[in-house]
Amino acid sequence: MKILNGAELADYMKSNQARMAGGLRAQKVKPKLVIIRDNDSPVIEKYVELKKEYGEDIGVEVDDWLREDVTSAISEANTDASVHGVIVQLPLKNKEKTDEVLKLIAREKDVDGLVGDDSEFESATATAINWLLAGYDVNLEGKKIALVGRGRLVGAPLEKMWKNSGYDVEVFRSHSDLSELKNFDIIVSATGVPHLIKDNMVKIGAVVVDAGTASEGGVLVGDVDDEVRWREDLTAITPKIGGVGPLTVTALFEHVLIAAENTII
């Protein structure tokens, strides 16, 4: 069984990104990402710290703006020529305003790829999952693919991306009849519901990608139950730690570097 180690792929790509950042600085362009958030939940804090550490490692400046008024913060970042990438760290306190808020990010600075069809970039998480599967030679052609969850970060952009590529994709919700998952070759889950994907839902030889994140007793947990991870009869599965997350950060910074490069072309 293959372990889909996103951290390993991220390390490989990191050195290339550091060289790219160095090349930009040599041209007097200092790549910069601004993270805007309105709360400090443990999950958000964890992901912000990961991004700050990654940026420091490759030579990209990362500013963390904790603001009550997210709208004005986005406007400020949009008009700041020194800022190349802007992300809103979700969820917001008022989740109903998410769509309205994200649409305010300048399309050329939307490095998370969440503005929609008008964005210059694909979803960072969807891109990461594509990289992860390709990096471990998981072929999607002719496979039955299940996406559990249709959120803006993972499910919705992946559904669009893969259907546009002609792949056989079906979307499930967390409240769907998930016993049907045993009929699918590849399962990607991103609901944020801990332990949602049980052993009896996954067939022998399946590929399982856990892109869900939640906090359970102060510990980050995914959608896939531990009983699934203990199996030896799967083709591939993401590890409990170091699967999609690290590669999502890599994809995000790849977009930041491209956005910075675009300012000198």
XYZ file of N, CA, C and O in Angstrom, residues 44-169:
504
model
N -7.403 27.409 12.970
C -6.907 28.542 12.190
C -5.489 28.901 12.603
O -4.612 29.127 11.755
N -5.234 28.964 13.895
C -3.896 29.285 14.396
C -2.856 28.308 13.837
O -1.759 28.704 13.439
N -3.214 27.033 13.798
C -2.300 26.007 13.309
C -1.928 26.254 11.857
O -0.746 26.228 11.477
N -2.932 26.520 11.016
C -2.669 26.701 9.602
C -1.953 28.016 9.301
O -1.131 28.086 8.376
N -2.245 29.041 10.069
C -1.531 30.314 9.893
C -0.051 30.139 10.222
O 0.828 30.608 9.495
N 0.239 29.437 11.297
C 1.635 29.203 11.693
C 2.385 28.388 10.640
O 3.543 28.660 10.332
N 1.728 27.383 10.083
C 2.351 26.578 9.025
C 2.731 27.441 7.829
O 3.817 27.299 7.250
N 1.842 28.356 7.467
C 2.100 29.217 6.324
C 3.224 30.209 6.619
O 4.075 30.482 5.751
N 3.243 30.723 7.820
C 4.301 31.665 8.186
C 5.665 30.972 8.175
O 6.659 31.523 7.682
N 5.715 29.763 8.688
C 6.975 29.011 8.707
C 7.433 28.679 7.284
O 8.623 28.791 6.964
N 6.501 28.280 6.457
C 6.840 27.923 5.076
C 7.372 29.148 4.335
O 8.382 29.071 3.620
N 6.677 30.266 4.495
C 7.108 31.494 3.838
C 8.513 31.892 4.253
O 9.340 32.287 3.420
N 8.801 31.779 5.546
C 10.136 32.112 6.039
C 11.192 31.195 5.425
O 12.292 31.631 5.075
N 10.842 29.916 5.272
C 11.783 28.941 4.721
C 12.171 29.236 3.272
O 13.309 29.002 2.865
N 11.222 29.722 2.479
C 11.513 29.923 1.054
C 11.779 31.379 0.690
O 12.123 31.675 -0.459
N 11.613 32.293 1.633
C 11.908 33.696 1.351
C 10.724 34.512 0.882
O 10.880 35.470 0.126
N 9.527 34.145 1.347
C 8.320 34.928 1.061
C 7.831 35.547 2.363
O 7.637 34.841 3.358
N 7.635 36.853 2.359
C 7.135 37.544 3.556
C 5.663 37.189 3.772
O 4.867 37.203 2.821
N 5.287 36.875 4.998
C 3.897 36.551 5.325
C 3.426 37.444 6.472
O 3.997 37.429 7.557
N 2.402 38.237 6.216
C 1.796 39.088 7.240
C 0.478 38.470 7.687
O -0.343 38.075 6.853
N 0.272 38.388 8.981
C -0.948 37.825 9.575
C -1.778 38.961 10.148
O -1.391 39.570 11.150
N -2.899 39.271 9.503
C -3.755 40.365 9.942
C -4.983 39.799 10.644
O -5.873 39.235 10.001
N -5.044 39.936 11.948
C -6.224 39.556 12.724
C -7.073 40.812 12.895
O -6.728 41.703 13.669
N -8.154 40.895 12.138
C -8.969 42.116 12.081
C -10.444 41.794 12.281
O -10.945 40.790 11.764
N -11.126 42.682 12.975
C -12.581 42.555 13.093
C -13.241 42.899 11.767
O -14.203 42.256 11.358
N -12.726 43.932 11.103
C -13.295 44.365 9.830
C -12.498 43.749 8.686
O -11.514 44.315 8.205
N -12.918 42.573 8.260
C -12.219 41.854 7.201
C -12.341 42.582 5.869
O -11.390 42.613 5.066
N -13.483 43.199 5.623
C -13.722 43.896 4.367
C -12.707 45.008 4.132
O -12.115 45.112 3.044
N -12.481 45.839 5.131
C -11.529 46.937 4.968
C -10.103 46.409 4.860
O -9.264 46.998 4.161
N -9.831 45.285 5.524
C -8.497 44.688 5.442
C -8.215 44.203 4.018
O -7.109 44.389 3.492
N -9.218 43.599 3.386
C -9.053 43.145 2.005
C -8.804 44.338 1.081
O -7.915 44.303 0.215
N -9.571 45.405 1.267
C -9.398 46.602 0.452
C -7.986 47.161 0.593
O -7.352 47.558 -0.397
N -7.485 47.170 1.811
C -6.130 47.666 2.074
C -5.080 46.805 1.370
O -4.143 47.327 0.747
N -5.245 45.492 1.460
C -4.279 44.580 0.837
C -4.356 44.632 -0.688
O -3.334 44.547 -1.380
N -5.572 44.777 -1.212
C -5.754 44.848 -2.665
C -4.998 46.018 -3.282
O -4.461 45.918 -4.389
N -4.977 47.137 -2.570
C -4.393 48.363 -3.122
C -2.929 48.545 -2.747
O -2.302 49.514 -3.175
N -2.384 47.627 -1.986
C -0.974 47.699 -1.583
C -0.118 46.972 -2.626
O -0.172 45.753 -2.752
N 0.669 47.723 -3.369
C 1.465 47.140 -4.455
C 2.525 46.167 -3.956
O 3.016 45.335 -4.724
N 2.866 46.229 -2.669
C 3.881 45.324 -2.128
C 3.305 43.953 -1.793
O 4.044 43.014 -1.508
N 1.973 43.834 -1.834
C 1.286 42.576 -1.522
C 0.956 41.854 -2.821
O 0.291 42.403 -3.703
N 1.407 40.605 -2.941
C 1.171 39.835 -4.160
C 0.071 38.787 -4.008
O -0.538 38.375 -4.993
N -0.161 38.330 -2.788
C -1.198 37.339 -2.530
C -2.019 37.709 -1.310
O -1.470 38.184 -0.309
N -3.334 37.495 -1.403
C -4.246 37.790 -0.287
C -5.129 36.563 -0.070
O -5.752 36.063 -1.010
N -5.166 36.068 1.162
C -6.109 34.996 1.484
C -6.889 35.360 2.733
O -6.386 36.060 3.614
N -8.129 34.908 2.772
C -8.949 35.003 3.976
C -8.954 33.624 4.603
O -9.386 32.652 3.969
N -8.436 33.536 5.818
C -8.376 32.234 6.483
C -9.769 31.885 7.011
O -10.295 32.551 7.901
N -10.358 30.867 6.439
C -11.719 30.453 6.804
C -11.688 29.435 7.937
O -10.682 28.747 8.119
N -12.784 29.322 8.715
C -14.055 30.036 8.546
C -14.047 31.413 9.199
O -13.292 31.665 10.141
N -14.909 32.280 8.678
C -15.155 33.573 9.303
C -16.140 33.395 10.453
O -16.853 32.399 10.525
N -16.173 34.378 11.344
C -17.149 34.319 12.441
C -18.562 34.267 11.884
O -19.405 33.509 12.351
N -18.816 35.105 10.884
C -20.116 35.106 10.214
C -19.980 34.348 8.904
O -19.628 34.913 7.867
N -20.242 33.048 8.937
C -20.027 32.201 7.766
C -20.926 32.586 6.598
O -20.584 32.345 5.439
N -22.081 33.207 6.897
C -23.008 33.575 5.832
C -22.433 34.647 4.908
O -22.885 34.819 3.782
N -21.412 35.353 5.378
C -20.819 36.423 4.571
C -19.595 35.953 3.776
O -18.943 36.755 3.117
N -19.307 34.657 3.824
C -18.092 34.147 3.185
C -18.031 34.486 1.706
O -17.029 35.031 1.220
N -19.082 34.174 0.955
C -19.085 34.444 -0.484
C -18.880 35.930 -0.764
O -18.067 36.308 -1.622
N -19.624 36.737 -0.032
C -19.558 38.188 -0.213
C -18.145 38.714 0.046
O -17.619 39.550 -0.706
N -17.512 38.197 1.080
C -16.175 38.662 1.461
C -15.121 38.209 0.463
O -14.272 38.993 0.021
N -15.160 36.931 0.080
C -14.135 36.404 -0.820
C -14.143 37.093 -2.177
O -13.085 37.272 -2.802
N -15.305 37.499 -2.636
C -15.404 38.151 -3.943
C -14.709 39.510 -3.974
O -14.468 40.068 -5.049
N -14.363 40.031 -2.801
C -13.692 41.320 -2.728
C -12.196 41.224 -3.021
O -11.546 42.223 -3.325
N -11.640 40.015 -2.941
C -10.199 39.857 -3.182
C -9.898 40.084 -4.659
O -10.582 39.549 -5.532
N -8.874 40.892 -4.937
C -8.475 41.151 -6.327
C -8.120 39.839 -7.006
O -7.394 39.020 -6.442
N -8.621 39.634 -8.212
C -8.467 38.350 -8.919
C -7.006 37.967 -9.095
O -6.654 36.791 -9.034
N -6.134 38.959 -9.295
C -4.716 38.669 -9.512
C -3.977 38.355 -8.208
O -2.841 37.902 -8.231
N -4.667 38.584 -7.059
C -4.062 38.296 -5.757
C -4.760 37.129 -5.042
O -4.400 36.772 -3.930
N -5.745 36.524 -5.710
C -6.526 35.429 -5.119
C -5.751 34.113 -5.197
O -6.105 33.200 -5.941
N -4.684 34.004 -4.425
C -3.780 32.848 -4.519
C -4.371 31.569 -3.939
O -3.854 30.476 -4.174
N -5.463 31.678 -3.186
C -6.162 30.488 -2.698
C -7.149 29.958 -3.736
O -7.687 28.869 -3.590
N -7.418 30.772 -4.766
C -8.317 30.346 -5.839
C -9.755 30.203 -5.409
O -10.469 29.322 -5.898
N -10.223 31.089 -4.535
C -11.573 30.942 -3.982
C -12.559 32.001 -4.457
O -13.733 31.959 -4.107
N -12.089 32.958 -5.264
C -12.988 34.008 -5.744
C -14.025 33.442 -6.710
O -15.146 33.921 -6.794
N -13.638 32.393 -7.425
C -14.566 31.789 -8.387
C -13.961 31.763 -9.775
O -12.742 31.824 -9.949
N -14.816 31.702 -10.789
C -14.362 31.574 -12.170
C -13.486 32.745 -12.609
O -12.686 32.620 -13.540
N -13.635 33.894 -11.953
C -12.899 35.087 -12.350
C -11.465 35.088 -11.823
O -10.645 35.910 -12.221
N -11.154 34.172 -10.907
C -9.818 34.153 -10.305
C -8.753 33.747 -11.323
O -9.012 32.996 -12.258
N -7.541 34.236 -11.123
C -6.427 33.843 -11.984
C -5.829 32.503 -11.562
O -4.980 31.954 -12.266
N -6.280 31.970 -10.416
C -5.680 30.750 -9.887
C -6.736 29.699 -9.560
O -7.857 30.023 -9.189
N -6.334 28.430 -9.696
C -7.176 27.308 -9.259
C -7.120 27.216 -7.732
O -6.196 27.739 -7.101
N -8.102 26.545 -7.140
C -8.080 26.295 -5.700
C -6.766 25.639 -5.294
O -6.332 24.655 -5.897
N -6.125 26.186 -4.261
C -4.839 25.650 -3.800
C -4.987 24.218 -3.297
O -4.126 23.362 -3.560
N -6.072 23.933 -2.584
C -6.264 22.585 -2.044
C -6.561 21.586 -3.150
O -6.035 20.468 -3.158
N -7.405 21.978 -4.102
C -7.694 21.094 -5.233
C -6.426 20.824 -6.037
O -6.162 19.690 -6.459
N -5.624 21.857 -6.235
C -4.349 21.702 -6.936
C -3.446 20.729 -6.188
O -2.796 19.856 -6.788
N -3.416 20.867 -4.865
C -2.575 19.993 -4.038
C -2.986 18.535 -4.168
O -2.129 17.639 -4.254
N -4.283 18.266 -4.184
C -4.764 16.882 -4.305
C -4.390 16.315 -5.681
O -3.980 15.157 -5.795
N -4.499 17.133 -6.707
C -4.065 16.703 -8.041
C -2.578 16.361 -8.042
O -2.166 15.325 -8.573
N -1.769 17.229 -7.456
C -0.321 16.990 -7.376
C -0.025 15.709 -6.595
O 0.846 14.931 -6.973
N -0.739 15.532 -5.492
C -0.501 14.385 -4.621
C -0.766 13.068 -5.355
O 0.055 12.143 -5.314
N -1.886 12.986 -6.035
C -2.233 11.760 -6.757
C -1.284 11.527 -7.938
O -0.828 10.405 -8.165
N -0.971 12.596 -8.653
C -0.040 12.463 -9.782
C 1.356 12.076 -9.299
O 2.042 11.265 -9.928
N 1.762 12.639 -8.167
C 3.091 12.377 -7.629
C 3.297 10.932 -7.215
O 4.436 10.432 -7.200
N 2.198 10.248 -6.886
C 2.275 8.837 -6.522
C 1.658 7.929 -7.581
O 1.248 6.804 -7.299
N 1.582 8.457 -8.805
C 1.144 7.668 -9.978
C -0.238 7.045 -9.806
O -0.466 5.896 -10.217
N -1.148 7.794 -9.192
C -2.537 7.334 -9.095
C -3.283 7.859 -10.319
O -3.479 9.071 -10.475
N -3.680 6.945 -11.191
C -4.352 7.308 -12.439
C -5.852 7.435 -12.211
O -6.494 6.527 -11.666
N -6.433 8.565 -12.616
C -7.866 8.799 -12.432
C -8.702 8.330 -13.627
O -9.913 8.203 -13.508
N -8.032 8.070 -14.732
C -8.735 7.665 -15.951
C -9.439 6.324 -15.755
O -8.846 5.345 -15.311
N -10.744 6.302 -16.058
C -11.517 5.071 -15.976
C -11.885 4.643 -14.570
O -12.459 3.564 -14.372
N -11.601 5.477 -13.573
C -11.907 5.146 -12.175
C -13.191 5.835 -11.721
O -13.544 6.927 -12.200
N -13.899 5.189 -10.808
C -15.074 5.811 -10.193
C -14.594 6.615 -8.990
O -14.006 6.060 -8.059
N -14.844 7.922 -9.022
C -14.328 8.834 -7.999
C -15.480 9.394 -7.177
O -16.450 9.926 -7.724
N -15.358 9.308 -5.858
C -16.345 9.880 -4.946
C -15.735 11.080 -4.231
O -14.647 10.981 -3.659
N -16.435 12.205 -4.273
C -16.060 13.380 -3.492
C -17.065 13.520 -2.367
O -18.267 13.669 -2.622
N -16.604 13.451 -1.131
C -17.507 13.586 0.016
C -17.344 15.003 0.553
O -16.301 15.376 1.088
N -18.405 15.790 0.379
C -18.345 17.209 0.724
C -18.197 18.028 -0.536
O -17.437 17.669 -1.439
N -18.914 19.147 -0.589
C -18.848 20.005 -1.781
C -18.559 21.444 -1.380
O -19.145 22.387 -1.888
N -17.639 21.610 -0.439
C -17.268 22.943 0.024
C -16.430 23.683 -1.003
O -15.900 23.098 -1.945
N -16.271 24.977 -0.800
C -15.558 25.823 -1.753
C -14.060 25.558 -1.768
O -13.382 25.820 -2.750
N -13.518 24.998 -0.665
C -12.085 24.767 -0.586
C -11.642 23.535 -1.367
O -10.563 23.517 -1.958
N -12.462 22.478 -1.340
C -12.034 21.204 -1.915
C -13.069 20.629 -2.886
O -12.810 20.505 -4.088
N -14.214 20.250 -2.369
C -15.192 19.501 -3.158
C -15.646 20.193 -4.425
O -15.589 19.615 -5.519
N -16.093 21.438 -4.304
C -16.620 22.149 -5.476
C -15.554 22.367 -6.552
O -15.794 22.052 -7.722
N -14.362 22.884 -6.203
C -13.354 23.061 -7.262
C -12.838 21.752 -7.837
O -12.564 21.667 -9.047
N -12.733 20.700 -7.012
C -12.280 19.409 -7.532
C -13.315 18.805 -8.478
O -12.977 18.236 -9.516
N -14.592 18.927 -8.102
C -15.655 18.410 -8.965
C -15.567 19.064 -10.347
O -15.597 18.380 -11.382
N -15.427 20.377 -10.359
C -15.347 21.102 -11.623
C -14.092 20.705 -12.409
O -14.148 20.415 -13.612
N -12.961 20.671 -11.712
C -11.679 20.362 -12.340
C -11.690 18.975 -12.968
O -11.280 18.781 -14.115
N -12.182 17.987 -12.206
C -12.135 16.607 -12.680
C -13.203 16.313 -13.724
O -12.969 15.556 -14.665
N -14.365 16.903 -13.577
C -15.400 16.697 -14.597
C -14.980 17.337 -15.917
O -15.243 16.791 -16.995
N -14.304 18.487 -15.838
C -13.794 19.128 -17.056
C -12.736 18.268 -17.740
O -12.524 18.370 -18.952
N -12.073 17.419 -16.951
C -11.060 16.509 -17.499
C -11.673 15.197 -17.982
O -10.960 14.313 -18.469
N -12.997 15.068 -17.820
C -13.693 13.889 -18.318
C -13.723 12.711 -17.356
O -14.057 11.589 -17.752
N -13.390 12.950 -16.085
C -13.377 11.860 -15.109
C -14.776 11.587 -14.572
O -15.649 12.464 -14.569
N -14.967 10.362 -14.087
C -16.259 9.909 -13.561
C -16.344 10.268 -12.078
O -15.784 9.585 -11.231
N -17.025 11.375 -11.779
C -17.055 11.920 -10.413
C -18.485 11.986 -9.893
O -19.391 12.451 -10.591
